[in-house]
């Protein structure tokens, strides 16, 4: 059904109780003006940290005028594939990096107006107004996510000044994409209050400055159990055979955005080759030192770009390591 039913029950955890609605897709380049309405179907609900009370934020997927999956809807494929491999209980944790810019979207927030800050080194996990910019935004975002029910797990200042990271997870299956997308929306909404623009460009400043990624941590039940390290190596071998496919799906431009970031410098591997290693932050995939010591756990795919679609990324991963596609 579509339209607003004034009697629908407010149950924030159950999107099935919410109506299907629509919007003007011609204004978002998702349809033509003569057939503009795109349906939005609720798929996940969160408490609204801005209006609070009984208000909720609703994540929706898009459907065309016939009720079919819209081409821009990457969630449905991800959901279907997560359902196919739910018995392996895939967990994900994503490290979302981003850069703050002033209201123009051109000048990094807090950078000198006629030059650059000092070289990278003192900013990572820094403290003090000469080291970090924008902490009020970071703290407000963290609290808003916790209120909303986002599975946010941490945050830190990054290597480049005015660049930050927060972590979401572990999340099982489709929950990863839902929680990360809503957390991004909350971040941009928070930044509005400070007249700041959030950039997810994977290489916002050219030159000797770190880019921004969306490092994705992965495990299945077998990887988390005794002897799981062998299963981790098996999954990494499968991913190495699909390196080009993963690079294509790890940014919204088919890999072109990430080429500016994955150069082999600034804690990245080159997009042209696949490699992995224990505690190796210059590799495509890193096995954490503790995981190698414990013989079980998870691994980190360092290739996804900061502007990657988490539905596409997690879908590509389970297709490779769980479904053999």
mmCIF file of C-alpha atoms in Angstrom:
data_model
loop_
_atom_site.group_PDB
_atom_site.id
_atom_site.type_symbol
_atom_site.label_atom_id
_atom_site.label_comp_id
_atom_site.label_asym_id
_atom_site.label_seq_id
_atom_site.Cartn_x
_atom_site.Cartn_y
_atom_site.Cartn_z
ATOM 1 C CA UNK A 1 0.000 0.000 0.000
ATOM 2 C CA UNK A 2 1.046 3.632 -0.281
ATOM 3 C CA UNK A 3 0.046 6.825 1.440
ATOM 4 C CA UNK A 4 -0.211 7.869 5.058
ATOM 5 C CA UNK A 5 -2.454 6.005 7.455
ATOM 6 C CA UNK A 6 -3.002 8.167 10.538
ATOM 7 C CA UNK A 7 -3.737 5.067 12.600
ATOM 8 C CA UNK A 8 -0.528 3.128 11.949
ATOM 9 C CA UNK A 9 1.076 1.940 15.203
ATOM 10 C CA UNK A 10 4.423 3.470 16.161
ATOM 11 C CA UNK A 11 6.807 0.580 16.673
ATOM 12 C CA UNK A 12 10.352 1.822 15.929
ATOM 13 C CA UNK A 13 11.812 -1.668 15.664
ATOM 14 C CA UNK A 14 9.321 -2.934 13.089
ATOM 15 C CA UNK A 15 9.427 -1.317 9.615
ATOM 16 C CA UNK A 16 6.631 -3.658 8.496
ATOM 17 C CA UNK A 17 4.179 -1.469 10.435
ATOM 18 C CA UNK A 18 5.083 1.589 8.348
ATOM 19 C CA UNK A 19 3.460 2.528 5.023
ATOM 20 C CA UNK A 20 5.127 2.551 1.625
ATOM 21 C CA UNK A 21 5.462 6.148 0.445
ATOM 22 C CA UNK A 22 6.825 7.878 -2.664
ATOM 23 C CA UNK A 23 8.918 10.840 -3.760
ATOM 24 C CA UNK A 24 9.784 12.785 -6.920
ATOM 25 C CA UNK A 25 12.499 10.680 -8.539
ATOM 26 C CA UNK A 26 12.953 13.184 -11.368
ATOM 27 C CA UNK A 27 14.506 15.589 -8.849
ATOM 28 C CA UNK A 28 17.116 13.002 -7.884
ATOM 29 C CA UNK A 29 17.807 11.739 -11.436
ATOM 30 C CA UNK A 30 16.093 8.432 -10.637
ATOM 31 C CA UNK A 31 13.141 8.846 -13.003
ATOM 32 C CA UNK A 32 11.672 11.022 -15.765
ATOM 33 C CA UNK A 33 9.339 13.926 -15.084
ATOM 34 C CA UNK A 34 6.434 12.329 -16.931
ATOM 35 C CA UNK A 35 6.634 9.251 -14.664
ATOM 36 C CA UNK A 36 8.390 10.644 -11.655
ATOM 37 C CA UNK A 37 7.150 8.872 -8.526
ATOM 38 C CA UNK A 38 9.542 6.396 -6.905
ATOM 39 C CA UNK A 39 8.263 4.207 -4.098
ATOM 40 C CA UNK A 40 10.189 4.046 -0.821
ATOM 41 C CA UNK A 41 9.658 0.949 1.284
ATOM 42 C CA UNK A 42 10.689 1.054 4.981
ATOM 43 C CA UNK A 43 13.337 -1.546 5.835
ATOM 44 C CA UNK A 44 14.899 -0.367 9.119
ATOM 45 C CA UNK A 45 13.926 2.028 11.911
ATOM 46 C CA UNK A 46 15.949 4.045 14.410
ATOM 47 C CA UNK A 47 15.111 6.482 17.194
ATOM 48 C CA UNK A 48 15.352 10.093 16.008
ATOM 49 C CA UNK A 49 18.144 11.825 17.965
ATOM 50 C CA UNK A 50 17.094 15.264 16.710
ATOM 51 C CA UNK A 51 13.342 15.389 17.384
ATOM 52 C CA UNK A 52 13.485 12.664 20.029
ATOM 53 C CA UNK A 53 10.319 11.578 21.823
ATOM 54 C CA UNK A 54 8.349 9.076 19.723
ATOM 55 C CA UNK A 55 9.913 10.248 16.461
ATOM 56 C CA UNK A 56 11.896 7.835 14.318
ATOM 57 C CA UNK A 57 14.315 7.773 11.396
ATOM 58 C CA UNK A 58 13.362 5.277 8.693
ATOM 59 C CA UNK A 59 15.756 3.686 6.222
ATOM 60 C CA UNK A 60 13.941 2.857 2.984
ATOM 61 C CA UNK A 61 14.692 0.999 -0.211
ATOM 62 C CA UNK A 62 13.580 2.309 -3.601
ATOM 63 C CA UNK A 63 11.138 0.630 -5.998
ATOM 64 C CA UNK A 64 10.063 1.735 -9.469
ATOM 65 C CA UNK A 65 6.488 2.551 -10.507
ATOM 66 C CA UNK A 66 5.732 -1.160 -10.978
ATOM 67 C CA UNK A 67 7.070 -2.113 -7.578
ATOM 68 C CA UNK A 68 10.277 -3.626 -8.943
ATOM 69 C CA UNK A 69 13.703 -2.991 -7.455
ATOM 70 C CA UNK A 70 15.019 0.336 -8.708
ATOM 71 C CA UNK A 71 18.463 0.236 -10.399
ATOM 72 C CA UNK A 72 19.863 2.471 -7.642
ATOM 73 C CA UNK A 73 18.641 0.083 -4.948
ATOM 74 C CA UNK A 74 21.724 -1.936 -3.996
ATOM 75 C CA UNK A 75 20.206 -3.154 -0.754
ATOM 76 C CA UNK A 76 17.887 -5.808 -2.188
ATOM 77 C CA UNK A 77 20.657 -7.896 -3.779
ATOM 78 C CA UNK A 78 22.692 -7.608 -0.599
ATOM 79 C CA UNK A 79 19.722 -8.710 1.515
ATOM 80 C CA UNK A 80 18.994 -11.710 -0.711
ATOM 81 C CA UNK A 81 22.602 -12.876 -0.651
ATOM 82 C CA UNK A 82 22.880 -12.398 3.110
ATOM 83 C CA UNK A 83 19.815 -14.614 3.472
ATOM 84 C CA UNK A 84 21.467 -17.299 1.338
ATOM 85 C CA UNK A 85 24.502 -17.463 3.614
ATOM 86 C CA UNK A 86 22.953 -16.631 6.979
ATOM 87 C CA UNK A 87 23.931 -20.042 8.375
ATOM 88 C CA UNK A 88 27.597 -18.971 8.387
ATOM 89 C CA UNK A 89 26.611 -15.900 10.465
ATOM 90 C CA UNK A 90 28.684 -13.251 8.657
ATOM 91 C CA UNK A 91 29.764 -10.352 10.861
ATOM 92 C CA UNK A 92 31.083 -7.038 9.601
ATOM 93 C CA UNK A 93 32.680 -4.019 11.213
ATOM 94 C CA UNK A 94 33.349 -0.934 9.099
ATOM 95 C CA UNK A 95 35.810 1.875 9.826
ATOM 96 C CA UNK A 96 34.328 4.966 8.201
ATOM 97 C CA UNK A 97 36.880 7.677 7.474
ATOM 98 C CA UNK A 98 35.806 11.161 6.423
ATOM 99 C CA UNK A 99 37.151 14.708 6.122
ATOM 100 C CA UNK A 100 35.626 17.917 7.433
ATOM 101 C CA UNK A 101 35.495 20.946 5.142
ATOM 102 C CA UNK A 102 34.281 24.477 5.744
ATOM 103 C CA UNK A 103 30.867 25.560 4.439
ATOM 104 C CA UNK A 104 32.248 26.039 0.911
ATOM 105 C CA UNK A 105 33.215 22.375 0.653
ATOM 106 C CA UNK A 106 36.628 23.438 -0.687
ATOM 107 C CA UNK A 107 38.775 24.314 2.329
ATOM 108 C CA UNK A 108 39.506 21.612 4.940
ATOM 109 C CA UNK A 109 38.040 22.680 8.251
ATOM 110 C CA UNK A 110 40.582 24.471 10.414
ATOM 111 C CA UNK A 111 43.352 24.513 7.786
ATOM 112 C CA UNK A 112 45.264 27.764 7.159
ATOM 113 C CA UNK A 113 43.517 29.906 4.559
ATOM 114 C CA UNK A 114 46.737 30.531 2.631
ATOM 115 C CA UNK A 115 48.714 27.339 2.981
ATOM 116 C CA UNK A 116 48.887 23.947 4.616
ATOM 117 C CA UNK A 117 49.212 22.656 8.165
ATOM 118 C CA UNK A 118 52.430 20.988 9.282
ATOM 119 C CA UNK A 119 53.307 17.532 7.923
ATOM 120 C CA UNK A 120 51.397 14.449 9.037
ATOM 121 C CA UNK A 121 52.526 12.834 12.252
ATOM 122 C CA UNK A 122 51.099 14.577 15.315
ATOM 123 C CA UNK A 123 47.433 14.470 14.303
ATOM 124 C CA UNK A 124 46.538 10.765 14.512
ATOM 125 C CA UNK A 125 44.561 10.183 17.730
ATOM 126 C CA UNK A 126 45.763 13.650 18.697
ATOM 127 C CA UNK A 127 44.581 15.930 21.447
ATOM 128 C CA UNK A 128 44.804 19.712 21.701
ATOM 129 C CA UNK A 129 43.543 22.486 19.462
ATOM 130 C CA UNK A 130 46.819 22.548 17.540
ATOM 131 C CA UNK A 131 46.366 18.861 16.654
ATOM 132 C CA UNK A 132 42.642 18.273 16.081
ATOM 133 C CA UNK A 133 39.728 20.212 14.620
ATOM 134 C CA UNK A 134 36.042 19.419 14.916
ATOM 135 C CA UNK A 135 35.910 17.228 18.024
ATOM 136 C CA UNK A 136 32.549 18.727 19.041
ATOM 137 C CA UNK A 137 31.074 17.342 15.823
ATOM 138 C CA UNK A 138 32.614 13.927 16.459
ATOM 139 C CA UNK A 139 31.290 13.755 20.021
ATOM 140 C CA UNK A 140 27.816 14.975 19.040
ATOM 141 C CA UNK A 141 27.700 12.397 16.251
ATOM 142 C CA UNK A 142 28.717 9.594 18.604
ATOM 143 C CA UNK A 143 26.037 10.465 21.115
ATOM 144 C CA UNK A 144 23.372 10.852 18.423
ATOM 145 C CA UNK A 145 24.241 7.425 16.993
ATOM 146 C CA UNK A 146 24.036 5.792 20.415
ATOM 147 C CA UNK A 147 20.636 7.390 21.022
ATOM 148 C CA UNK A 148 19.419 6.226 17.598
ATOM 149 C CA UNK A 149 20.488 2.636 18.223
ATOM 150 C CA UNK A 150 23.313 2.634 15.678
ATOM 151 C CA UNK A 151 25.923 0.001 16.578
ATOM 152 C CA UNK A 152 28.709 2.579 16.732
ATOM 153 C CA UNK A 153 31.813 1.242 18.467
ATOM 154 C CA UNK A 154 34.465 3.961 18.523
ATOM 155 C CA UNK A 155 36.005 7.037 16.930
ATOM 156 C CA UNK A 156 39.425 8.633 16.492
ATOM 157 C CA UNK A 157 41.235 11.509 14.827
ATOM 158 C CA UNK A 158 42.985 10.331 11.664
ATOM 159 C CA UNK A 159 46.429 10.886 10.125
ATOM 160 C CA UNK A 160 45.503 13.960 8.083
ATOM 161 C CA UNK A 161 44.317 16.986 10.088
ATOM 162 C CA UNK A 162 40.527 17.468 9.988
ATOM 163 C CA UNK A 163 40.148 13.829 8.983
ATOM 164 C CA UNK A 164 38.331 11.502 11.379
ATOM 165 C CA UNK A 165 37.091 7.942 11.620
ATOM 166 C CA UNK A 166 34.313 6.156 13.436
ATOM 167 C CA UNK A 167 33.618 2.450 13.604
ATOM 168 C CA UNK A 168 30.284 0.653 13.298
ATOM 169 C CA UNK A 169 29.868 -2.997 14.191
ATOM 170 C CA UNK A 170 30.065 -5.844 14.588
ATOM 171 C CA UNK A 171 26.845 -6.112 12.613
ATOM 172 C CA UNK A 172 25.379 -9.284 11.164
ATOM 173 C CA UNK A 173 24.425 -9.435 7.495
ATOM 174 C CA UNK A 174 22.283 -6.656 6.059
ATOM 175 C CA UNK A 175 22.392 -4.734 9.341
ATOM 176 C CA UNK A 176 25.873 -3.473 8.433
ATOM 177 C CA UNK A 177 24.681 -1.466 5.449
ATOM 178 C CA UNK A 178 21.608 -0.125 7.226
ATOM 179 C CA UNK A 179 23.540 1.115 10.239
ATOM 180 C CA UNK A 180 26.394 2.664 8.264
ATOM 181 C CA UNK A 181 24.125 4.552 5.864
ATOM 182 C CA UNK A 182 22.026 5.984 8.682
ATOM 183 C CA UNK A 183 25.163 6.891 10.653
ATOM 184 C CA UNK A 184 26.413 8.834 7.616
ATOM 185 C CA UNK A 185 23.142 10.718 7.380
ATOM 186 C CA UNK A 186 23.314 11.590 11.079
ATOM 187 C CA UNK A 187 26.904 12.824 10.661
ATOM 188 C CA UNK A 188 26.005 15.205 7.842
ATOM 189 C CA UNK A 189 22.974 16.396 9.788
ATOM 190 C CA UNK A 190 25.116 17.082 12.878
ATOM 191 C CA UNK A 191 27.727 18.907 10.772
ATOM 192 C CA UNK A 192 25.028 21.274 9.485
ATOM 193 C CA UNK A 193 24.756 22.692 13.000
ATOM 194 C CA UNK A 194 28.437 23.702 12.818
ATOM 195 C CA UNK A 195 28.334 24.982 9.211
ATOM 196 C CA UNK A 196 30.694 22.162 8.242
ATOM 197 C CA UNK A 197 30.587 19.901 5.167
ATOM 198 C CA UNK A 198 31.444 16.200 5.467
ATOM 199 C CA UNK A 199 33.439 14.774 2.555
ATOM 200 C CA UNK A 200 33.732 11.074 1.802
ATOM 201 C CA UNK A 201 36.120 11.635 -1.092
ATOM 202 C CA UNK A 202 38.811 8.925 -0.868
ATOM 203 C CA UNK A 203 41.599 11.394 -1.699
ATOM 204 C CA UNK A 204 40.292 14.843 -0.788
ATOM 205 C CA UNK A 205 43.692 16.559 -0.779
ATOM 206 C CA UNK A 206 46.296 15.546 -3.387
ATOM 207 C CA UNK A 207 49.924 15.145 -2.452
ATOM 208 C CA UNK A 208 51.556 13.833 0.695
ATOM 209 C CA UNK A 209 48.328 13.459 2.644
ATOM 210 C CA UNK A 210 46.495 10.288 3.602
ATOM 211 C CA UNK A 211 43.351 9.355 1.744
ATOM 212 C CA UNK A 212 40.140 8.120 3.341
ATOM 213 C CA UNK A 213 38.923 4.544 3.348
ATOM 214 C CA UNK A 214 36.112 2.388 4.592
ATOM 215 C CA UNK A 215 38.118 -0.546 5.930
ATOM 216 C CA UNK A 216 35.841 -3.535 6.258
ATOM 217 C CA UNK A 217 36.395 -6.233 8.869
ATOM 218 C CA UNK A 218 34.898 -9.641 8.165
ATOM 219 C CA UNK A 219 34.354 -12.909 9.965
ATOM 220 C CA UNK A 220 32.120 -15.941 9.774
ATOM 221 C CA UNK A 221 31.226 -18.286 12.613
ATOM 222 C CA UNK A 222 33.885 -20.754 11.465
ATOM 223 C CA UNK A 223 36.535 -18.022 11.540
ATOM 224 C CA UNK A 224 35.591 -17.109 15.101
ATOM 225 C CA UNK A 225 35.845 -20.683 16.350
ATOM 226 C CA UNK A 226 38.976 -22.704 17.164
ATOM 227 C CA UNK A 227 41.092 -23.250 14.067
ATOM 228 C CA UNK A 228 39.424 -20.258 12.409
ATOM 229 C CA UNK A 229 42.689 -18.835 11.076
ATOM 230 C CA UNK A 230 42.723 -21.540 8.403
ATOM 231 C CA UNK A 231 39.247 -20.424 7.305
ATOM 232 C CA UNK A 232 40.488 -16.844 7.187
ATOM 233 C CA UNK A 233 43.320 -17.798 4.857
ATOM 234 C CA UNK A 234 40.878 -19.741 2.669
ATOM 235 C CA UNK A 235 38.641 -16.674 2.369
ATOM 236 C CA UNK A 236 41.593 -14.427 1.561
ATOM 237 C CA UNK A 237 42.677 -16.800 -1.197
ATOM 238 C CA UNK A 238 39.191 -16.595 -2.718
ATOM 239 C CA UNK A 239 39.222 -12.808 -2.518
ATOM 240 C CA UNK A 240 42.606 -12.635 -4.200
ATOM 241 C CA UNK A 241 41.169 -14.461 -7.206
ATOM 242 C CA UNK A 242 38.448 -11.808 -7.496
ATOM 243 C CA UNK A 243 40.617 -8.742 -6.889
ATOM 244 C CA UNK A 244 39.468 -6.847 -9.980
ATOM 245 C CA UNK A 245 35.804 -7.487 -9.203
ATOM 246 C CA UNK A 246 36.264 -6.216 -5.667
ATOM 247 C CA UNK A 247 38.110 -3.087 -6.781
ATOM 248 C CA UNK A 248 35.245 -2.378 -9.191
ATOM 249 C CA UNK A 249 32.655 -2.670 -6.400
ATOM 250 C CA UNK A 250 34.600 -0.837 -3.716
ATOM 251 C CA UNK A 251 33.710 2.676 -4.848
ATOM 252 C CA UNK A 252 30.687 4.095 -6.700
ATOM 253 C CA UNK A 253 32.743 4.878 -9.819
ATOM 254 C CA UNK A 254 33.793 1.341 -10.643
ATOM 255 C CA UNK A 255 37.225 1.740 -9.054
ATOM 256 C CA UNK A 256 38.127 5.104 -10.546
ATOM 257 C CA UNK A 257 37.754 7.035 -7.288
ATOM 258 C CA UNK A 258 39.922 4.552 -5.430
ATOM 259 C CA UNK A 259 42.771 4.757 -7.935
ATOM 260 C CA UNK A 260 43.650 8.153 -6.480
ATOM 261 C CA UNK A 261 43.933 6.555 -3.036
ATOM 262 C CA UNK A 262 45.251 3.012 -3.580
ATOM 263 C CA UNK A 263 48.735 3.986 -4.755
ATOM 264 C CA UNK A 264 50.890 1.822 -2.515
ATOM 265 C CA UNK A 265 51.677 4.895 -0.386
ATOM 266 C CA UNK A 266 50.034 6.374 2.723
ATOM 267 C CA UNK A 267 49.127 3.020 4.287
ATOM 268 C CA UNK A 268 47.547 1.549 1.160
ATOM 269 C CA UNK A 269 48.247 -1.244 -1.275
ATOM 270 C CA UNK A 270 48.281 -0.538 -4.996
ATOM 271 C CA UNK A 271 44.950 -1.144 -6.718
ATOM 272 C CA UNK A 272 46.902 -3.005 -9.408
ATOM 273 C CA UNK A 273 47.900 -5.947 -7.230
ATOM 274 C CA UNK A 274 46.544 -8.047 -4.377
ATOM 275 C CA UNK A 275 48.521 -8.871 -1.254
ATOM 276 C CA UNK A 276 47.927 -9.648 2.398
ATOM 277 C CA UNK A 277 49.864 -9.941 5.612
ATOM 278 C CA UNK A 278 49.751 -10.016 9.379
ATOM 279 C CA UNK A 279 49.654 -6.474 10.839
ATOM 280 C CA UNK A 280 50.471 -5.107 7.358
ATOM 281 C CA UNK A 281 48.758 -1.762 6.746
ATOM 282 C CA UNK A 282 50.273 -1.503 3.296
ATOM 283 C CA UNK A 283 48.441 -4.655 2.189
ATOM 284 C CA UNK A 284 45.109 -5.212 0.475
ATOM 285 C CA UNK A 285 44.061 -7.371 3.414
ATOM 286 C CA UNK A 286 45.436 -7.245 6.946
ATOM 287 C CA UNK A 287 45.223 -10.027 9.492
ATOM 288 C CA UNK A 288 45.420 -8.378 12.931
ATOM 289 C CA UNK A 289 48.360 -9.464 15.071
ATOM 290 C CA UNK A 290 46.056 -10.678 17.844
ATOM 291 C CA UNK A 291 44.077 -12.812 15.415
ATOM 292 C CA UNK A 292 47.254 -14.520 14.210
ATOM 293 C CA UNK A 293 48.244 -15.139 17.834
ATOM 294 C CA UNK A 294 44.813 -16.475 18.820
ATOM 295 C CA UNK A 295 44.457 -18.590 15.680
ATOM 296 C CA UNK A 296 40.921 -17.298 15.068
ATOM 297 C CA UNK A 297 38.917 -14.105 14.652
ATOM 298 C CA UNK A 298 38.535 -11.845 11.636
ATOM 299 C CA UNK A 299 40.413 -10.070 8.852
ATOM 300 C CA UNK A 300 40.384 -6.538 7.485
ATOM 301 C CA UNK A 301 39.859 -5.630 3.827
ATOM 302 C CA UNK A 302 41.591 -2.252 3.480
ATOM 303 C CA UNK A 303 40.558 -1.620 -0.129
ATOM 304 C CA UNK A 304 37.014 -0.134 0.102
ATOM 305 C CA UNK A 305 36.986 3.634 -0.361
ATOM 306 C CA UNK A 306 35.390 6.062 2.077
ATOM 307 C CA UNK A 307 32.535 6.714 -0.368
ATOM 308 C CA UNK A 308 31.833 3.020 -0.939
ATOM 309 C CA UNK A 309 28.286 1.695 -0.687
ATOM 310 C CA UNK A 310 28.330 -0.719 2.273
ATOM 311 C CA UNK A 311 25.556 -2.783 0.686
ATOM 312 C CA UNK A 312 27.678 -3.331 -2.421
ATOM 313 C CA UNK A 313 30.855 -3.991 -0.421
ATOM 314 C CA UNK A 314 29.365 -6.576 1.956
ATOM 315 C CA UNK A 315 27.383 -8.144 -0.894
ATOM 316 C CA UNK A 316 30.569 -8.563 -2.952
ATOM 317 C CA UNK A 317 32.382 -10.107 0.023
ATOM 318 C CA UNK A 318 29.767 -12.782 0.806
ATOM 319 C CA UNK A 319 29.371 -13.575 -2.883
ATOM 320 C CA UNK A 320 33.088 -14.291 -3.022
ATOM 321 C CA UNK A 321 33.760 -16.090 0.260
ATOM 322 C CA UNK A 322 30.394 -17.724 0.964
ATOM 323 C CA UNK A 323 28.539 -18.207 -2.322
ATOM 324 C CA UNK A 324 31.430 -18.888 -4.698
ATOM 325 C CA UNK A 325 30.438 -16.186 -7.173
#
